[in-house]
Short mmCIF file of C-alpha atoms in Angstrom, two decimals:
data_model
loop_
_atom_site.label_atom_id
_atom_site.label_comp_id
_atom_site.label_asym_id
_atom_site.label_seq_id
_atom_site.Cartn_x
_atom_site.Cartn_y
_atom_site.Cartn_z
CA UNK A 1 15.30 -16.08 -5.80
CA UNK A 2 14.26 -18.97 -3.58
CA UNK A 3 13.32 -18.97 0.08
CA UNK A 4 12.31 -15.30 0.08
CA UNK A 5 10.65 -14.26 3.34
CA UNK A 6 9.87 -10.62 2.48
CA UNK A 7 9.09 -8.99 -0.86
CA UNK A 8 9.29 -5.22 -1.14
CA UNK A 9 6.67 -4.27 -3.74
CA UNK A 10 7.37 -0.90 -5.36
CA UNK A 11 5.24 0.59 -8.12
CA UNK A 12 6.29 3.67 -10.03
CA UNK A 13 5.33 5.85 -12.98
CA UNK A 14 7.05 9.10 -14.01
CA UNK A 15 8.64 9.66 -10.60
CA UNK A 16 12.21 10.45 -11.61
CA UNK A 17 12.49 13.13 -8.93
CA UNK A 18 11.51 10.76 -6.12
CA UNK A 19 12.34 7.17 -7.04
CA UNK A 20 15.94 7.29 -5.76
CA UNK A 21 14.76 8.01 -2.22
CA UNK A 22 12.29 5.14 -2.49
CA UNK A 23 14.90 2.65 -3.74
CA UNK A 24 17.51 3.78 -1.22
CA UNK A 25 15.04 3.10 1.59
CA UNK A 26 14.45 -0.37 0.19
CA UNK A 27 18.06 -1.45 -0.42
CA UNK A 28 19.09 -0.09 3.01
CA UNK A 29 16.87 -2.53 4.90
CA UNK A 30 18.68 -4.76 7.41
CA UNK A 31 17.04 -8.17 7.72
CA UNK A 32 17.86 -11.60 9.07
CA UNK A 33 15.57 -12.92 6.31
CA UNK A 34 16.14 -13.25 2.59
CA UNK A 35 14.25 -10.51 0.82
CA UNK A 36 13.66 -9.18 -2.65
CA UNK A 37 12.71 -5.81 -4.11
CA UNK A 38 10.21 -6.09 -6.96
CA UNK A 39 9.86 -2.85 -8.93
CA UNK A 40 7.02 -2.40 -11.39
CA UNK A 41 7.58 0.54 -13.73
CA UNK A 42 4.46 1.30 -15.76
CA UNK A 43 6.09 2.50 -19.00
CA UNK A 44 7.38 5.77 -17.57
CA UNK A 45 8.03 8.47 -20.16
CA UNK A 46 10.69 10.26 -18.10
CA UNK A 47 13.93 8.83 -16.65
CA UNK A 48 12.26 6.71 -13.96
CA UNK A 49 12.91 3.38 -15.68
CA UNK A 50 16.57 4.28 -16.34
CA UNK A 51 17.08 5.11 -12.65
CA UNK A 52 15.42 1.84 -11.64
CA UNK A 53 17.66 -0.03 -14.09
CA UNK A 54 20.70 1.64 -12.56
CA UNK A 55 19.71 0.30 -9.14
CA UNK A 56 18.84 -3.14 -10.53
CA UNK A 57 22.32 -3.32 -12.09
CA UNK A 58 23.92 -2.22 -8.82
CA UNK A 59 21.91 -4.67 -6.66
CA UNK A 60 21.23 -7.65 -8.95
CA UNK A 61 20.76 -10.03 -5.99
CA UNK A 62 18.06 -7.82 -4.47
CA UNK A 63 16.16 -6.03 -7.21
CA UNK A 64 13.90 -7.44 -9.91
CA UNK A 65 12.82 -4.73 -12.31
CA UNK A 66 9.63 -5.45 -14.22
CA UNK A 67 9.17 -3.61 -17.50
CA UNK A 68 5.81 -3.37 -19.22
CA UNK A 69 5.05 -3.69 -22.92
CA UNK A 70 2.18 -1.26 -22.41
CA UNK A 71 0.88 1.02 -19.68
CA UNK A 72 -1.32 -0.95 -17.27
CA UNK A 73 -2.58 1.93 -15.17
CA UNK A 74 -2.11 2.16 -11.42
CA UNK A 75 -4.41 -0.73 -10.48
CA UNK A 76 -3.09 -3.02 -13.20
CA UNK A 77 0.52 -2.23 -12.36
CA UNK A 78 -0.09 -2.82 -8.67
CA UNK A 79 -1.80 -6.17 -9.26
CA UNK A 80 0.93 -7.38 -11.63
CA UNK A 81 3.72 -6.30 -9.30
CA UNK A 82 2.11 -7.85 -6.22
CA UNK A 83 1.55 -11.11 -8.09
CA UNK A 84 5.24 -11.13 -9.07
CA UNK A 85 6.25 -11.07 -5.38
CA UNK A 86 7.29 -14.45 -4.01
CA UNK A 87 7.77 -13.58 -0.33
CA UNK A 88 5.75 -14.87 2.59
CA UNK A 89 5.19 -11.21 3.46
CA UNK A 90 4.78 -8.22 1.16
CA UNK A 91 5.81 -4.64 1.97
CA UNK A 92 4.22 -1.84 -0.04
CA UNK A 93 5.75 1.41 -1.20
CA UNK A 94 4.86 3.71 -4.06
CA UNK A 95 7.69 5.38 -5.93
CA UNK A 96 7.16 8.83 -4.46
CA UNK A 97 7.28 7.65 -0.82
CA UNK A 98 10.21 6.17 1.11
CA UNK A 99 11.18 4.17 4.19
CA UNK A 100 13.27 5.83 6.90
CA UNK A 101 13.97 2.98 9.34
CA UNK A 102 16.46 0.29 8.30
CA UNK A 103 14.81 -2.23 10.65
CA UNK A 104 11.26 -1.61 9.43
CA UNK A 105 10.82 -4.82 7.46
CA UNK A 106 12.47 -6.91 10.17
CA UNK A 107 10.13 -5.55 12.88
CA UNK A 108 6.97 -6.07 10.89
CA UNK A 109 7.92 -9.48 9.51
CA UNK A 110 8.92 -10.65 13.00
CA UNK A 111 5.51 -9.67 14.33
CA UNK A 112 3.68 -11.53 11.58
CA UNK A 113 5.88 -14.58 12.13
CA UNK A 114 4.91 -14.69 15.80
CA UNK A 115 1.25 -13.66 15.51
CA UNK A 116 -0.57 -15.78 12.91
CA UNK A 117 -3.96 -14.20 13.72
CA UNK A 118 -2.78 -10.94 12.11
CA UNK A 119 -2.60 -10.42 8.35
CA UNK A 120 -1.51 -6.77 8.09
CA UNK A 121 0.81 -4.45 9.99
CA UNK A 122 1.18 -0.69 9.61
CA UNK A 123 2.81 2.19 11.46
CA UNK A 124 3.06 5.95 11.87
CA UNK A 125 4.54 8.03 9.06
CA UNK A 126 5.80 11.56 8.55
CA UNK A 127 4.27 13.73 5.85
CA UNK A 128 6.51 15.64 3.47
CA UNK A 129 4.79 18.80 2.26
CA UNK A 130 5.34 20.29 -1.22
CA UNK A 131 7.45 23.05 0.37
CA UNK A 132 9.95 20.43 1.55
CA UNK A 133 9.00 20.55 5.24
CA UNK A 134 8.34 17.38 7.22
CA UNK A 135 5.38 17.29 9.56
CA UNK A 136 3.47 14.80 11.65
CA UNK A 137 0.60 12.98 9.97
CA UNK A 138 -2.28 15.43 9.55
CA UNK A 139 -4.05 13.29 6.93
CA UNK A 140 -5.18 10.31 8.99
CA UNK A 141 -6.29 9.75 12.57
CA UNK A 142 -5.91 6.33 14.13
CA UNK A 143 -9.15 5.30 15.85
CA UNK A 144 -9.07 3.69 19.28
CA UNK A 145 -10.46 0.50 17.76
CA UNK A 146 -8.52 -0.32 14.60
CA UNK A 147 -7.72 -4.04 14.44
CA UNK A 148 -10.78 -5.55 12.78
CA UNK A 149 -12.50 -5.40 9.42
CA UNK A 150 -15.52 -3.79 11.11
CA UNK A 151 -13.26 -0.97 12.38
CA UNK A 152 -11.79 -0.43 8.93
CA UNK A 153 -15.21 -0.49 7.26
CA UNK A 154 -16.78 2.00 9.71
CA UNK A 155 -13.90 4.50 10.04
CA UNK A 156 -12.59 4.39 6.44
CA UNK A 157 -8.89 4.37 5.57
CA UNK A 158 -6.41 5.16 8.35
CA UNK A 159 -3.48 3.22 6.83
CA UNK A 160 -0.67 4.83 4.80
CA UNK A 161 0.59 2.62 1.96
CA UNK A 162 4.36 2.92 2.70
CA UNK A 163 3.71 1.67 6.24
CA UNK A 164 2.15 -1.66 5.21
CA UNK A 165 3.66 -5.14 5.49
CA UNK A 166 1.12 -7.93 5.08
CA UNK A 167 0.84 -11.68 4.87
CA UNK A 168 0.89 -12.86 1.25
CA UNK A 169 -2.50 -14.55 1.34
CA UNK A 170 -4.18 -12.97 -1.69
CA UNK A 171 -3.14 -14.74 -4.87
CA UNK A 172 -5.96 -13.69 -7.18
CA UNK A 173 -7.77 -10.38 -7.36
CA UNK A 174 -11.55 -10.30 -7.86
CA UNK A 175 -13.02 -8.55 -10.87
CA UNK A 176 -14.31 -5.77 -8.57
CA UNK A 177 -10.75 -4.94 -7.55
CA UNK A 178 -9.71 -4.65 -11.17
CA UNK A 179 -12.30 -1.88 -11.67
CA UNK A 180 -11.65 0.13 -8.52
CA UNK A 181 -10.29 3.70 -8.73
CA UNK A 182 -8.85 3.32 -5.19
CA UNK A 183 -6.93 0.09 -4.75
CA UNK A 184 -5.14 0.46 -1.39
CA UNK A 185 -8.28 0.53 0.78
CA UNK A 186 -9.83 -2.31 -1.23
CA UNK A 187 -6.70 -4.41 -0.61
CA UNK A 188 -6.72 -3.63 3.13
CA UNK A 189 -10.37 -4.67 3.35
CA UNK A 190 -9.61 -8.00 1.66
CA UNK A 191 -6.73 -8.57 4.06
CA UNK A 192 -8.81 -7.57 7.10
CA UNK A 193 -11.31 -10.22 6.02
CA UNK A 194 -8.61 -12.82 6.73
CA UNK A 195 -7.15 -11.55 10.03
CA UNK A 196 -6.45 -8.65 12.35
CA UNK A 197 -4.54 -5.41 11.76
CA UNK A 198 -1.55 -4.43 13.91
CA UNK A 199 -0.44 -0.82 14.38
CA UNK A 200 3.12 0.13 15.40
CA UNK A 201 3.77 3.49 17.06
CA UNK A 202 7.20 3.62 15.38
CA UNK A 203 7.53 6.24 12.63
CA UNK A 204 9.33 4.36 9.86
CA UNK A 205 8.37 6.01 6.54
CA UNK A 206 7.65 9.29 4.81
CA UNK A 207 4.59 9.97 2.69
CA UNK A 208 4.83 12.74 0.08
CA UNK A 209 1.75 14.94 0.16
CA UNK A 210 0.52 16.72 -2.95
CA UNK A 211 2.46 14.80 -5.61
CA UNK A 212 0.44 11.60 -6.06
CA UNK A 213 -1.97 10.64 -8.82
CA UNK A 214 -5.01 11.91 -6.88
CA UNK A 215 -3.43 15.05 -5.42
CA UNK A 216 -5.12 17.47 -7.83
CA UNK A 217 -8.56 15.86 -7.85
CA UNK A 218 -11.61 18.01 -7.16
CA UNK A 219 -13.90 17.29 -4.23
CA UNK A 220 -16.56 16.11 -6.68
CA UNK A 221 -14.21 13.60 -8.30
CA UNK A 222 -13.10 12.31 -4.89
CA UNK A 223 -16.74 11.71 -3.90
CA UNK A 224 -17.42 9.94 -7.21
CA UNK A 225 -14.36 7.71 -6.80
CA UNK A 226 -15.44 6.85 -3.26
CA UNK A 227 -18.89 5.94 -4.52
CA UNK A 228 -17.45 3.66 -7.18
CA UNK A 229 -15.17 2.06 -4.57
CA UNK A 230 -18.07 1.51 -2.17
CA UNK A 231 -20.22 0.02 -4.93
CA UNK A 232 -17.46 -2.44 -5.83
CA UNK A 233 -16.78 -3.35 -2.19
CA UNK A 234 -20.49 -3.90 -1.60
CA UNK A 235 -20.52 -6.25 -4.59
CA UNK A 236 -17.42 -8.11 -3.37
CA UNK A 237 -18.36 -8.68 0.27
CA UNK A 238 -20.94 -11.36 0.92
CA UNK A 239 -20.96 -11.18 4.75
CA UNK A 240 -24.06 -9.36 5.94
CA UNK A 241 -22.75 -6.89 8.54
CA UNK A 242 -19.84 -5.64 6.44
CA UNK A 243 -22.13 -5.22 3.45
CA UNK A 244 -24.55 -3.20 5.63
CA UNK A 245 -21.76 -0.92 6.87
CA UNK A 246 -20.55 -0.29 3.33
CA UNK A 247 -24.07 0.33 2.07
CA UNK A 248 -24.68 2.94 4.79
CA UNK A 249 -21.44 4.70 3.80
CA UNK A 250 -22.51 4.57 0.17
CA UNK A 251 -25.87 6.18 0.94
CA UNK A 252 -24.17 8.93 2.96
CA UNK A 253 -21.85 9.67 0.04
CA UNK A 254 -24.82 9.85 -2.32
CA UNK A 255 -26.56 12.34 -0.02
CA UNK A 256 -23.41 14.48 0.08
CA UNK A 257 -23.12 14.34 -3.71
#
C-alpha cells in the first residue's frame, strides 16, 4: 500500500467476543485519504485470529493482518504493530474497544494536516460497563489545561486509547519503553514532547470497562506498575522540569505504597 495517509493500528489477543465490533468500526470509516488497517494478533489461543483473517480476506485492500511466531506481550505487540504502520498519521484501537463515528479518522487527520504544531488528537468516549450498559466517561476527567507535556505530566493520563490519532513521528522506541508495564501513557508523553495535544468534544468511540488486561489488578499492583512507569519515564526524559514533575509523582506513589 503506497501513499497511505492514515494507518489504523489495532492490537488484539484472545478477544473473540469483541474483535468484530472493533474491526467493523475500522472498515466503516469514510475518508478522503487512502488508509490501511494494520492488525497485530499476538498468538491468540481462541478464535480471534480466525475472525481477523475473515475480515482480512473480505477487505484485502484495507486490512493487513500480522501474525506472530511467538507471543510478544502487550508492549511488544504494540511496538511491532505501530512500526508496521506506514501512514502519516496513526489511529489507535485495542481489540476490545471500537469506533462509533464513521468520520472520526477524517476529522482528526484533517486537524493534524492543518495544524503542524500538534502531534496528538483525542476525543470523548463512552464507557461500556460489564452489564452491557453505556455510560458517560467516569474514568477520566479532562483538565482545563491539557495541551502540553507539562499538563500531561502533572495531571496523569486523561486520554483514552481508542480516541487517539497522532502524527507518525516516533520511529524507534527507547529501551525504557520496552520495559514499561503501561505503554499508552508512555507513548503520549513521547508524543507530547514533540508537539501539542488537541481534544475534540465529539464522542466517537466506546471503551469497554472491566475486560482489559489490567481490569482485575489489585490496588497494590496498580501502584507498583505506576512506580515502574514513573521510574522509566524519569530515566527517559532529560529535560529538567519534566523530570522534576515525574520525580515528585514517583515520591508521592512511594509514600502511598
